[in-house]
GROMACS .gro file of C-alpha atoms in nm:
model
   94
    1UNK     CA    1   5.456   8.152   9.555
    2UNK     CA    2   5.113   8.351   9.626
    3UNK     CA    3   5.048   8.183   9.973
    4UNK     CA    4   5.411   8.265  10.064
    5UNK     CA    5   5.521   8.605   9.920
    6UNK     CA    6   5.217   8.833  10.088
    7UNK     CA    7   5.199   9.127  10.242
    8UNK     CA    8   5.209   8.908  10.595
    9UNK     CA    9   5.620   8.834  10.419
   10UNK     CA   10   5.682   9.108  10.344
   11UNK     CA   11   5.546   9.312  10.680
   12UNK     CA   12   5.773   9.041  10.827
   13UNK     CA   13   6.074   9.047  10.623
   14UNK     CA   14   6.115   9.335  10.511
   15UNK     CA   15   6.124   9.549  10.182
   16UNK     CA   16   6.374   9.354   9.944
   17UNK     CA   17   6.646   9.561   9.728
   18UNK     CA   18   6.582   9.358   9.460
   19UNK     CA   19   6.369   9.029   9.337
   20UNK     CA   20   6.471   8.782   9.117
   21UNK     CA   21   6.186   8.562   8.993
   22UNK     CA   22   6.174   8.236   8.766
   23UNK     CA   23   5.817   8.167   8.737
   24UNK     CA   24   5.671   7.823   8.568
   25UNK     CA   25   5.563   7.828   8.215
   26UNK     CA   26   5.199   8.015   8.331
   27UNK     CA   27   5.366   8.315   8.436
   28UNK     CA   28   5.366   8.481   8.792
   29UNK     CA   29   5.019   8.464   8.967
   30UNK     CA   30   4.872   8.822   8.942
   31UNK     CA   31   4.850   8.844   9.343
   32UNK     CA   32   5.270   8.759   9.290
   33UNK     CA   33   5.246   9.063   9.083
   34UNK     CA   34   5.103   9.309   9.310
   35UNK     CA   35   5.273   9.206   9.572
   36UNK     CA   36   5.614   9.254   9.391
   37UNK     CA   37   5.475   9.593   9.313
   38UNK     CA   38   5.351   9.639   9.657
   39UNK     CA   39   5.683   9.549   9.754
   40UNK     CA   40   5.857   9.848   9.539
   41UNK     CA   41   6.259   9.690   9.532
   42UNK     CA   42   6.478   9.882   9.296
   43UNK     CA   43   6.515   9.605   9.064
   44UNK     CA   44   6.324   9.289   8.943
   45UNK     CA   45   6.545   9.035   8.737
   46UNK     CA   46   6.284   8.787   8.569
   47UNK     CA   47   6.395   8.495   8.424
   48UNK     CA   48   6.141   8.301   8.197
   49UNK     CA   49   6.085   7.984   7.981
   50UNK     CA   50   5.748   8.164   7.841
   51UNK     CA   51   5.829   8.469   7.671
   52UNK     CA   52   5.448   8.523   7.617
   53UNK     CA   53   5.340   8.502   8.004
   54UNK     CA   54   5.679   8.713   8.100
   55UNK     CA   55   5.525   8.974   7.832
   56UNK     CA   56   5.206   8.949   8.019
   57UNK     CA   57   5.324   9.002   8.357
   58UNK     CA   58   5.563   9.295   8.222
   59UNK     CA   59   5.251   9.481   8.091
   60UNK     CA   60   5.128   9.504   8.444
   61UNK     CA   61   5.531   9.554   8.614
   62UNK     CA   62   5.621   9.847   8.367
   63UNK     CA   63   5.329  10.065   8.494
   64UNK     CA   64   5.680  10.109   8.770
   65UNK     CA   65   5.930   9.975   8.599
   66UNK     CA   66   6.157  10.074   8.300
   67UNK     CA   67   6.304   9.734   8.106
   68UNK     CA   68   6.627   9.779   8.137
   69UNK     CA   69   6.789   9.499   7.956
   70UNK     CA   70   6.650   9.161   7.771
   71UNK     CA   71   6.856   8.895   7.689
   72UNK     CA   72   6.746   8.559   7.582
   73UNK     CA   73   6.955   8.236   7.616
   74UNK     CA   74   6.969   7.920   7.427
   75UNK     CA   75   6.949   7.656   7.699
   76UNK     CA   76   6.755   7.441   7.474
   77UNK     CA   77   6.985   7.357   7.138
   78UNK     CA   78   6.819   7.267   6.826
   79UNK     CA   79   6.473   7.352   6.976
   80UNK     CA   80   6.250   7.666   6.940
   81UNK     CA   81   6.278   7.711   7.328
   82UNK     CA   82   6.476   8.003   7.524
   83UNK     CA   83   6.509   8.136   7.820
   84UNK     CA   84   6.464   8.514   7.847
   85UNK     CA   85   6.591   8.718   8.132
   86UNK     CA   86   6.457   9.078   8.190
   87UNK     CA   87   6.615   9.338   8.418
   88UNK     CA   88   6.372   9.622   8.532
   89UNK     CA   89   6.434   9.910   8.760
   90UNK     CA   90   6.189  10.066   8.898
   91UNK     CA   91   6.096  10.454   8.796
   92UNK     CA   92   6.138  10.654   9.025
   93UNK     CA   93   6.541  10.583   9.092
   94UNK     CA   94   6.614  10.794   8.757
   0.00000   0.00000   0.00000
C-alpha cells in the first residue's frame, strides 16, 4: 500500500471523503500513515486483526482524529482472535 497510496495518488485522485483501511497483522506502514493524514478525509474506518498495531497506528491518527466508535467482532469462534473496527473523524468537523 506505501508504493501506491502517495502523494503522486493522491495529487492524482483526489482528496478522498473517507478511507477505509484493513491493514495485515503489522499494522499500516508509517508512510500509509502520513499519507492518510496528509490526505485529511473526514473519516477513517480501520478494520484490524491486530488490536496492538491498530493501537499503534491510532496513537499517531488521533493527533487529527477523535475515535468515534470501537467495536470488535468475533470472526474467529472459540479462539482469542477478533477483529476490531475503529471509526475516526477527523477534528476539525466538530
Amino acid at each position: 500500500m506505501k508504493d501506491i497510496l502517495n502523494d503522486d495518488f493522491i495529487e492524482k485522485h483526489g482528496k478522498p471523503d473517507v478511507i477505509i483501511t484493513d491493514p495485515p497483522r503489522a499494522g499500516m506502514h508509517p508512510d500509509v500513515v502520513q499519507t492518510i493524514l496528509k490526505a485529511a478525509p473526514k473519516r477513517i474506518v480501520y478494520v484490524s486483526c491486530n488490536p496492538a498495531t491498530q493501537a499503534r497506528d491510532l496513537a499517531v491518527l488521533t493527533s487529527e482524529y477523535t475515535i468515534e466508535t470501537v467495536q470488535p467482532v468475533d470472526m474467529f469462534p472459540h479462539t482469542p482472535h477478533v477483529e476490531n473496527v475503529v471509526s475516526l473523524s477527523r477534528n476539525d468537523i466538530f
